[in-house]
Amino acid sequence: MRIEDHRRSDNFEDRGTGRGGRGGGLPIQALVSIVRLLGFKGTLIAGAVCAIAFVLMPAGLRQALLGTLTGGGRGAASAPGASVCAASPANGAACDFSRVVLASTEDVWAGKFQARELPDYGAARNAYQAPTLVVFANSVSTGGCGGATSDVGPFYCPADQKLYIDPSFYDLMERRLRAPGDFAQAYVIAHEVGHHVQHLIGSGRRKPEGDTSNQASVRVELQADCLAGVWGHRSRATLQITDEDLREALTAAHAIGDDSLGHSDERKFTHGSSEQRARWFRRGFDSGDARQCDTFAVRSASDL
Ligand SMILES: [Zn+2]
C-alpha cells in the first residue's frame, strides 16, 4: 500500500494516554457481563461483539494479550493527557496511516450512499455521515457505550458513531495473531467502519427469526467483513493495493475467526469461522458491491 500523497481525515480524535494502567475503564469481566445482560439488542451492539472474540479466547492467550496491552509498558509510564500519536514513532505512523485509511473509507462510502448502492433494510439512506476515529491508550470513555479498556480490541460505538482503537492492537496483531502488514491494519479499520455503515442502513440490530443471538451476531460480523472488502475493492487502485496486501487481509480475517481463536463449538461463534470471514471479505472485495453483502438474505445461518 502507498499512502504518502493521500488525504488525511480530520474526523480523528487523539484522546491521550490517560492516567496509565487500566483504572479508567470497566474491568473486562464487567464489560462481558454487560454485553451478556444487554444481549444482542443492547446499546453496545456490534462494537462490543467485535470485542468478544478477544474476550472469549483461551485464558492463557488472553493473559498474554493483556500483558502485552496493559502491563507496565509505555502506557503505564505516560503522563496524564499525553498524545497517543506522539507517544512513539510507531504510534505516530499508526495514527497517520489510520487517518489515510479513514479518509478513503469516507470517499468510498460517500459515493455508495449517494448512488444508493447499499443493501436495503428500509432505513432512510441519506448522505453518508462519516464516523470519527478515536485513538486511545489503556482505557477510554465513550459517548453512550460506557467505558472500555484496550483488552476488548478495536470497537465501534453506535451511540456516538465513533470507532475506538488503541494503536497497540496493531502490534498485537503482528506478534500474537500472526497477521502482520499495513493492509491487515487497514482491514481492521474498514471492518469497524463497516459496523458504522450497518448502523446507518439499519442492519446492525437485526435478528432474523429463528436465529440465536450468536447466529445474528455472525451475520453482522460477516457483513462488516464483506463491507470492508467493498472498501478494499474501491480503494484497490487509489491506494495501490497489491495481491500481497490482499493476502495480509485474508490472513487477518483468518486469524480473528472464532475457530482460530480456539472456539471449537460452532454454536458459540459470534464472528464466524475463519473460512466464512475470508470468504465474505472476498465477496465484497471481488464485487465491489455492498448489495452483495446481504448476510441477512441468507435464509439459514448455517448456510452463511
Ligand atoms: Zn466486528
Short mmCIF file of N, CA and C in Angstrom, two decimals, residues 10-134:
data_model
loop_
_atom_site.label_atom_id
_atom_site.label_comp_id
_atom_site.label_asym_id
_atom_site.label_seq_id
_atom_site.Cartn_x
_atom_site.Cartn_y
_atom_site.Cartn_z
N ASP A 10 -9.83 14.39 8.95
CA ASP A 10 -9.83 15.19 10.18
C ASP A 10 -10.86 14.68 11.19
N ASN A 11 -11.59 13.64 10.81
CA ASN A 11 -12.54 13.04 11.75
C ASN A 11 -11.77 12.10 12.68
N PHE A 12 -10.87 12.69 13.41
CA PHE A 12 -9.88 11.92 14.16
C PHE A 12 -9.67 12.59 15.51
N GLU A 13 -9.64 11.79 16.53
CA GLU A 13 -9.50 12.32 17.89
C GLU A 13 -8.39 11.57 18.62
N ASP A 14 -7.45 12.29 19.16
CA ASP A 14 -6.39 11.69 19.97
C ASP A 14 -6.77 11.93 21.43
N ARG A 15 -7.20 10.85 22.11
CA ARG A 15 -7.70 11.02 23.49
C ARG A 15 -6.58 11.08 24.53
N GLY A 16 -5.36 10.88 24.09
CA GLY A 16 -4.28 10.91 25.07
C GLY A 16 -4.11 9.57 25.75
N THR A 17 -3.00 9.45 26.44
CA THR A 17 -2.66 8.16 27.05
C THR A 17 -3.29 7.97 28.42
N GLY A 18 -4.05 8.96 28.88
CA GLY A 18 -4.78 8.79 30.13
C GLY A 18 -3.86 8.71 31.33
N ARG A 19 -4.37 8.09 32.37
CA ARG A 19 -3.60 8.02 33.61
C ARG A 19 -2.72 6.79 33.68
N GLY A 20 -2.75 5.97 32.62
CA GLY A 20 -1.95 4.74 32.65
C GLY A 20 -2.70 3.66 33.37
N GLY A 21 -2.22 2.45 33.16
CA GLY A 21 -2.87 1.32 33.81
C GLY A 21 -4.25 1.10 33.26
N ARG A 22 -5.09 0.37 34.01
CA ARG A 22 -6.41 0.03 33.49
C ARG A 22 -7.52 0.62 34.33
N GLY A 23 -7.15 1.54 35.24
CA GLY A 23 -8.11 2.02 36.22
C GLY A 23 -9.29 2.80 35.65
N GLY A 24 -9.08 3.44 34.47
CA GLY A 24 -10.11 4.33 33.96
C GLY A 24 -11.29 3.62 33.32
N GLY A 25 -11.13 2.37 32.97
CA GLY A 25 -12.20 1.71 32.25
C GLY A 25 -12.88 0.64 33.07
N LEU A 26 -13.85 0.01 32.47
CA LEU A 26 -14.53 -1.09 33.14
C LEU A 26 -13.61 -2.30 33.16
N PRO A 27 -13.60 -3.06 34.24
CA PRO A 27 -12.90 -4.33 34.19
C PRO A 27 -13.54 -5.19 33.10
N ILE A 28 -12.73 -6.01 32.50
CA ILE A 28 -13.21 -6.77 31.35
C ILE A 28 -14.38 -7.68 31.74
N GLN A 29 -14.33 -8.24 32.93
CA GLN A 29 -15.42 -9.14 33.34
C GLN A 29 -16.74 -8.37 33.39
N ALA A 30 -16.66 -7.12 33.86
CA ALA A 30 -17.86 -6.30 33.93
C ALA A 30 -18.41 -6.03 32.54
N LEU A 31 -17.48 -5.78 31.62
CA LEU A 31 -17.91 -5.49 30.25
C LEU A 31 -18.61 -6.70 29.64
N VAL A 32 -18.01 -7.86 29.86
CA VAL A 32 -18.61 -9.09 29.34
C VAL A 32 -19.99 -9.29 29.94
N SER A 33 -20.10 -9.05 31.24
CA SER A 33 -21.39 -9.23 31.90
C SER A 33 -22.44 -8.30 31.30
N ILE A 34 -22.03 -7.07 31.04
CA ILE A 34 -22.96 -6.10 30.49
C ILE A 34 -23.42 -6.54 29.11
N VAL A 35 -22.46 -7.01 28.31
CA VAL A 35 -22.81 -7.47 26.97
C VAL A 35 -23.82 -8.60 27.07
N ARG A 36 -23.56 -9.52 28.00
CA ARG A 36 -24.47 -10.66 28.13
C ARG A 36 -25.84 -10.21 28.62
N LEU A 37 -25.83 -9.26 29.54
CA LEU A 37 -27.09 -8.77 30.09
C LEU A 37 -27.93 -8.09 29.02
N LEU A 38 -27.25 -7.25 28.25
CA LEU A 38 -27.98 -6.48 27.26
C LEU A 38 -28.37 -7.33 26.06
N GLY A 39 -27.59 -8.36 25.82
CA GLY A 39 -27.89 -9.22 24.69
C GLY A 39 -27.64 -8.52 23.38
N PHE A 40 -28.13 -9.12 22.33
CA PHE A 40 -27.81 -8.62 21.00
C PHE A 40 -28.36 -7.22 20.75
N LYS A 41 -29.50 -6.92 21.35
CA LYS A 41 -30.11 -5.62 21.06
C LYS A 41 -29.64 -4.52 21.99
N GLY A 42 -28.68 -4.84 22.83
CA GLY A 42 -28.22 -3.85 23.80
C GLY A 42 -27.49 -2.70 23.16
N THR A 43 -27.23 -1.71 23.96
CA THR A 43 -26.63 -0.49 23.42
C THR A 43 -25.21 -0.71 22.92
N LEU A 44 -24.57 -1.75 23.37
CA LEU A 44 -23.20 -1.95 22.91
C LEU A 44 -23.14 -2.57 21.53
N ILE A 45 -24.19 -3.18 21.10
CA ILE A 45 -24.33 -3.96 19.86
C ILE A 45 -23.01 -4.27 19.16
N ALA A 46 -22.98 -3.94 17.87
CA ALA A 46 -21.94 -4.50 17.02
C ALA A 46 -20.52 -4.27 17.54
N GLY A 47 -20.29 -3.08 18.05
CA GLY A 47 -18.95 -2.79 18.51
C GLY A 47 -18.49 -3.77 19.56
N ALA A 48 -19.37 -4.07 20.46
CA ALA A 48 -18.98 -4.97 21.54
C ALA A 48 -18.74 -6.39 21.04
N VAL A 49 -19.52 -6.82 20.07
CA VAL A 49 -19.30 -8.19 19.61
C VAL A 49 -17.97 -8.31 18.88
N CYS A 50 -17.48 -7.21 18.33
CA CYS A 50 -16.13 -7.23 17.78
C CYS A 50 -15.15 -7.63 18.85
N ALA A 51 -15.43 -7.08 20.01
CA ALA A 51 -14.50 -7.29 21.10
C ALA A 51 -14.60 -8.69 21.67
N ILE A 52 -15.73 -9.31 21.47
CA ILE A 52 -15.99 -10.56 22.18
C ILE A 52 -15.03 -11.67 21.79
N ALA A 53 -14.56 -11.63 20.55
CA ALA A 53 -13.60 -12.65 20.13
C ALA A 53 -12.40 -12.64 21.06
N PHE A 54 -12.03 -11.45 21.50
CA PHE A 54 -10.86 -11.35 22.36
C PHE A 54 -11.20 -11.67 23.80
N VAL A 55 -12.45 -11.47 24.13
CA VAL A 55 -12.89 -11.76 25.48
C VAL A 55 -13.00 -13.27 25.69
N LEU A 56 -13.43 -13.96 24.66
CA LEU A 56 -13.72 -15.38 24.80
C LEU A 56 -12.52 -16.28 24.51
N MET A 57 -11.41 -15.69 24.17
CA MET A 57 -10.27 -16.54 23.80
C MET A 57 -9.74 -17.29 25.03
N PRO A 58 -8.96 -18.37 24.81
CA PRO A 58 -8.47 -19.16 25.92
C PRO A 58 -7.72 -18.31 26.94
N ALA A 59 -7.86 -18.69 28.20
CA ALA A 59 -7.34 -17.86 29.28
C ALA A 59 -5.85 -17.56 29.13
N GLY A 60 -5.09 -18.55 28.74
CA GLY A 60 -3.64 -18.35 28.64
C GLY A 60 -3.28 -17.30 27.62
N LEU A 61 -3.92 -17.40 26.47
CA LEU A 61 -3.65 -16.44 25.40
C LEU A 61 -4.12 -15.06 25.82
N ARG A 62 -5.30 -15.03 26.47
CA ARG A 62 -5.84 -13.74 26.89
C ARG A 62 -4.89 -13.05 27.87
N GLN A 63 -4.39 -13.86 28.80
CA GLN A 63 -3.45 -13.29 29.77
C GLN A 63 -2.22 -12.71 29.07
N ALA A 64 -1.76 -13.47 28.05
CA ALA A 64 -0.60 -12.99 27.30
C ALA A 64 -0.91 -11.66 26.62
N LEU A 65 -2.13 -11.58 26.07
CA LEU A 65 -2.52 -10.36 25.37
C LEU A 65 -2.66 -9.20 26.35
N LEU A 66 -3.27 -9.49 27.49
CA LEU A 66 -3.44 -8.44 28.49
C LEU A 66 -2.08 -7.92 28.92
N GLY A 67 -1.14 -8.84 29.06
CA GLY A 67 0.21 -8.44 29.45
C GLY A 67 0.80 -7.51 28.40
N THR A 68 0.57 -7.86 27.14
CA THR A 68 1.10 -7.05 26.04
C THR A 68 0.49 -5.66 26.07
N LEU A 69 -0.83 -5.63 26.33
CA LEU A 69 -1.54 -4.36 26.18
C LEU A 69 -1.42 -3.45 27.40
N THR A 70 -1.37 -4.05 28.54
CA THR A 70 -1.54 -3.20 29.73
C THR A 70 -0.41 -3.30 30.73
N GLY A 71 0.46 -4.26 30.56
CA GLY A 71 1.43 -4.49 31.63
C GLY A 71 2.62 -3.56 31.58
N GLY A 72 2.67 -2.65 32.51
CA GLY A 72 3.88 -1.89 32.82
C GLY A 72 4.61 -1.26 31.64
N GLY A 73 3.99 -1.14 30.51
CA GLY A 73 4.67 -0.62 29.32
C GLY A 73 4.62 0.88 29.24
N ARG A 74 4.70 1.35 28.03
CA ARG A 74 4.75 2.80 27.82
C ARG A 74 3.50 3.49 28.35
N GLY A 75 2.35 2.78 28.26
CA GLY A 75 1.09 3.40 28.69
C GLY A 75 1.13 3.73 30.17
N ALA A 76 1.56 2.76 30.94
CA ALA A 76 1.57 2.94 32.38
C ALA A 76 2.52 4.06 32.79
N ALA A 77 3.55 4.29 31.97
CA ALA A 77 4.55 5.28 32.35
C ALA A 77 4.22 6.67 31.82
N SER A 78 3.19 6.76 30.97
CA SER A 78 2.93 8.02 30.30
C SER A 78 2.32 9.06 31.24
N ALA A 79 2.57 10.31 30.91
CA ALA A 79 1.99 11.40 31.68
C ALA A 79 0.51 11.53 31.34
N PRO A 80 -0.29 12.07 32.29
CA PRO A 80 -1.71 12.24 32.02
C PRO A 80 -1.94 13.11 30.79
N GLY A 81 -2.82 12.67 29.93
CA GLY A 81 -3.23 13.50 28.81
C GLY A 81 -2.24 13.59 27.67
N ALA A 82 -1.09 12.90 27.77
CA ALA A 82 -0.12 12.97 26.68
C ALA A 82 -0.71 12.39 25.41
N SER A 83 -0.29 12.93 24.27
CA SER A 83 -0.81 12.48 22.99
C SER A 83 -0.46 11.03 22.72
N VAL A 84 -1.45 10.26 22.29
CA VAL A 84 -1.19 8.86 21.92
C VAL A 84 -0.29 8.83 20.68
N CYS A 85 -0.60 9.71 19.73
CA CYS A 85 0.14 9.69 18.46
C CYS A 85 1.60 10.11 18.65
N ALA A 86 1.85 10.94 19.67
CA ALA A 86 3.22 11.42 19.89
C ALA A 86 3.99 10.51 20.85
N ALA A 87 3.32 9.47 21.35
CA ALA A 87 3.95 8.64 22.39
C ALA A 87 5.13 7.83 21.86
N SER A 88 5.11 7.49 20.58
CA SER A 88 6.22 6.72 19.99
C SER A 88 6.17 6.89 18.48
N PRO A 89 7.30 6.68 17.80
CA PRO A 89 7.29 6.75 16.33
C PRO A 89 6.30 5.75 15.73
N ALA A 90 6.18 4.57 16.35
CA ALA A 90 5.25 3.55 15.83
C ALA A 90 3.82 4.06 15.94
N ASN A 91 3.49 4.69 17.06
CA ASN A 91 2.15 5.24 17.22
C ASN A 91 1.90 6.36 16.21
N GLY A 92 2.91 7.20 16.01
CA GLY A 92 2.77 8.30 15.06
C GLY A 92 2.45 7.78 13.67
N ALA A 93 3.15 6.73 13.27
CA ALA A 93 2.93 6.14 11.95
C ALA A 93 1.53 5.51 11.89
N ALA A 94 1.13 4.86 12.99
CA ALA A 94 -0.18 4.22 13.03
C ALA A 94 -1.30 5.26 12.93
N CYS A 95 -1.12 6.39 13.61
CA CYS A 95 -2.13 7.46 13.56
C CYS A 95 -2.25 8.02 12.16
N ASP A 96 -1.11 8.28 11.54
CA ASP A 96 -1.10 8.85 10.20
C ASP A 96 -1.75 7.88 9.21
N PHE A 97 -1.36 6.65 9.31
CA PHE A 97 -1.90 5.60 8.44
C PHE A 97 -3.42 5.47 8.64
N SER A 98 -3.84 5.50 9.89
CA SER A 98 -5.27 5.36 10.19
C SER A 98 -6.08 6.50 9.57
N ARG A 99 -5.51 7.70 9.58
CA ARG A 99 -6.23 8.85 9.02
C ARG A 99 -6.36 8.73 7.50
N VAL A 100 -5.35 8.13 6.86
CA VAL A 100 -5.44 7.91 5.41
C VAL A 100 -6.51 6.87 5.09
N VAL A 101 -6.50 5.77 5.84
CA VAL A 101 -7.49 4.71 5.60
C VAL A 101 -8.89 5.25 5.86
N LEU A 102 -9.04 5.99 6.96
CA LEU A 102 -10.35 6.55 7.29
C LEU A 102 -10.83 7.47 6.17
N ALA A 103 -9.93 8.31 5.66
CA ALA A 103 -10.31 9.23 4.56
C ALA A 103 -10.78 8.42 3.35
N SER A 104 -10.10 7.32 3.06
CA SER A 104 -10.51 6.54 1.89
C SER A 104 -11.85 5.87 2.12
N THR A 105 -12.15 5.47 3.36
CA THR A 105 -13.48 4.90 3.63
C THR A 105 -14.55 5.99 3.44
N GLU A 106 -14.21 7.21 3.82
CA GLU A 106 -15.18 8.32 3.65
C GLU A 106 -15.52 8.51 2.18
N ASP A 107 -14.48 8.46 1.33
CA ASP A 107 -14.70 8.65 -0.11
C ASP A 107 -15.56 7.52 -0.68
N VAL A 108 -15.20 6.30 -0.30
CA VAL A 108 -15.91 5.14 -0.84
C VAL A 108 -17.37 5.15 -0.41
N TRP A 109 -17.61 5.34 0.89
CA TRP A 109 -18.99 5.23 1.39
C TRP A 109 -19.85 6.43 1.03
N ALA A 110 -19.22 7.61 0.91
CA ALA A 110 -19.99 8.77 0.44
C ALA A 110 -20.53 8.48 -0.96
N GLY A 111 -19.70 7.86 -1.79
CA GLY A 111 -20.12 7.51 -3.15
C GLY A 111 -21.22 6.47 -3.16
N LYS A 112 -21.07 5.46 -2.30
CA LYS A 112 -22.08 4.38 -2.25
C LYS A 112 -23.43 4.90 -1.76
N PHE A 113 -23.39 5.77 -0.76
CA PHE A 113 -24.65 6.32 -0.23
C PHE A 113 -25.31 7.23 -1.27
N GLN A 114 -24.47 8.02 -1.94
CA GLN A 114 -25.01 8.92 -2.94
C GLN A 114 -25.68 8.13 -4.07
N ALA A 115 -25.04 7.03 -4.48
CA ALA A 115 -25.58 6.21 -5.57
C ALA A 115 -26.63 5.22 -5.06
N ARG A 116 -26.84 5.19 -3.76
CA ARG A 116 -27.78 4.26 -3.12
C ARG A 116 -27.47 2.81 -3.47
N GLU A 117 -26.21 2.50 -3.55
CA GLU A 117 -25.78 1.12 -3.82
C GLU A 117 -25.51 0.41 -2.50
N LEU A 118 -26.59 0.09 -1.82
CA LEU A 118 -26.48 -0.49 -0.47
C LEU A 118 -27.56 -1.54 -0.28
N PRO A 119 -27.34 -2.52 0.60
CA PRO A 119 -28.44 -3.42 0.94
C PRO A 119 -29.59 -2.61 1.54
N ASP A 120 -30.82 -3.02 1.28
CA ASP A 120 -31.98 -2.24 1.70
C ASP A 120 -32.66 -2.87 2.90
N TYR A 121 -32.63 -2.18 4.03
CA TYR A 121 -33.31 -2.66 5.23
C TYR A 121 -34.42 -1.70 5.65
N GLY A 122 -34.84 -0.88 4.71
CA GLY A 122 -35.95 0.02 4.99
C GLY A 122 -35.57 1.28 5.75
N ALA A 123 -34.30 1.39 6.15
CA ALA A 123 -33.88 2.59 6.87
C ALA A 123 -33.61 3.70 5.85
N ALA A 124 -33.84 4.93 6.28
CA ALA A 124 -33.57 6.05 5.39
C ALA A 124 -32.09 6.07 5.05
N ARG A 125 -31.78 6.21 3.80
CA ARG A 125 -30.39 6.25 3.38
C ARG A 125 -30.10 7.59 2.74
N ASN A 126 -29.70 8.51 3.55
CA ASN A 126 -29.40 9.84 3.03
C ASN A 126 -27.90 9.91 2.75
N ALA A 127 -27.37 11.11 2.87
CA ALA A 127 -25.94 11.26 2.65
C ALA A 127 -25.16 10.51 3.75
N TYR A 128 -24.01 10.05 3.41
CA TYR A 128 -23.16 9.33 4.37
C TYR A 128 -22.67 10.30 5.45
N GLN A 129 -22.85 9.89 6.69
CA GLN A 129 -22.31 10.69 7.80
C GLN A 129 -21.06 9.97 8.29
N ALA A 130 -19.92 10.58 8.10
CA ALA A 130 -18.65 9.92 8.42
C ALA A 130 -18.49 9.76 9.93
N PRO A 131 -17.96 8.62 10.37
CA PRO A 131 -17.70 8.43 11.79
C PRO A 131 -16.37 9.07 12.19
N THR A 132 -16.15 9.20 13.47
CA THR A 132 -14.88 9.71 13.99
C THR A 132 -14.05 8.55 14.52
N LEU A 133 -12.76 8.58 14.23
CA LEU A 133 -11.85 7.55 14.75
C LEU A 133 -11.14 8.11 15.98
N VAL A 134 -11.29 7.43 17.10
CA VAL A 134 -10.65 7.84 18.35
C VAL A 134 -9.49 6.91 18.65
#
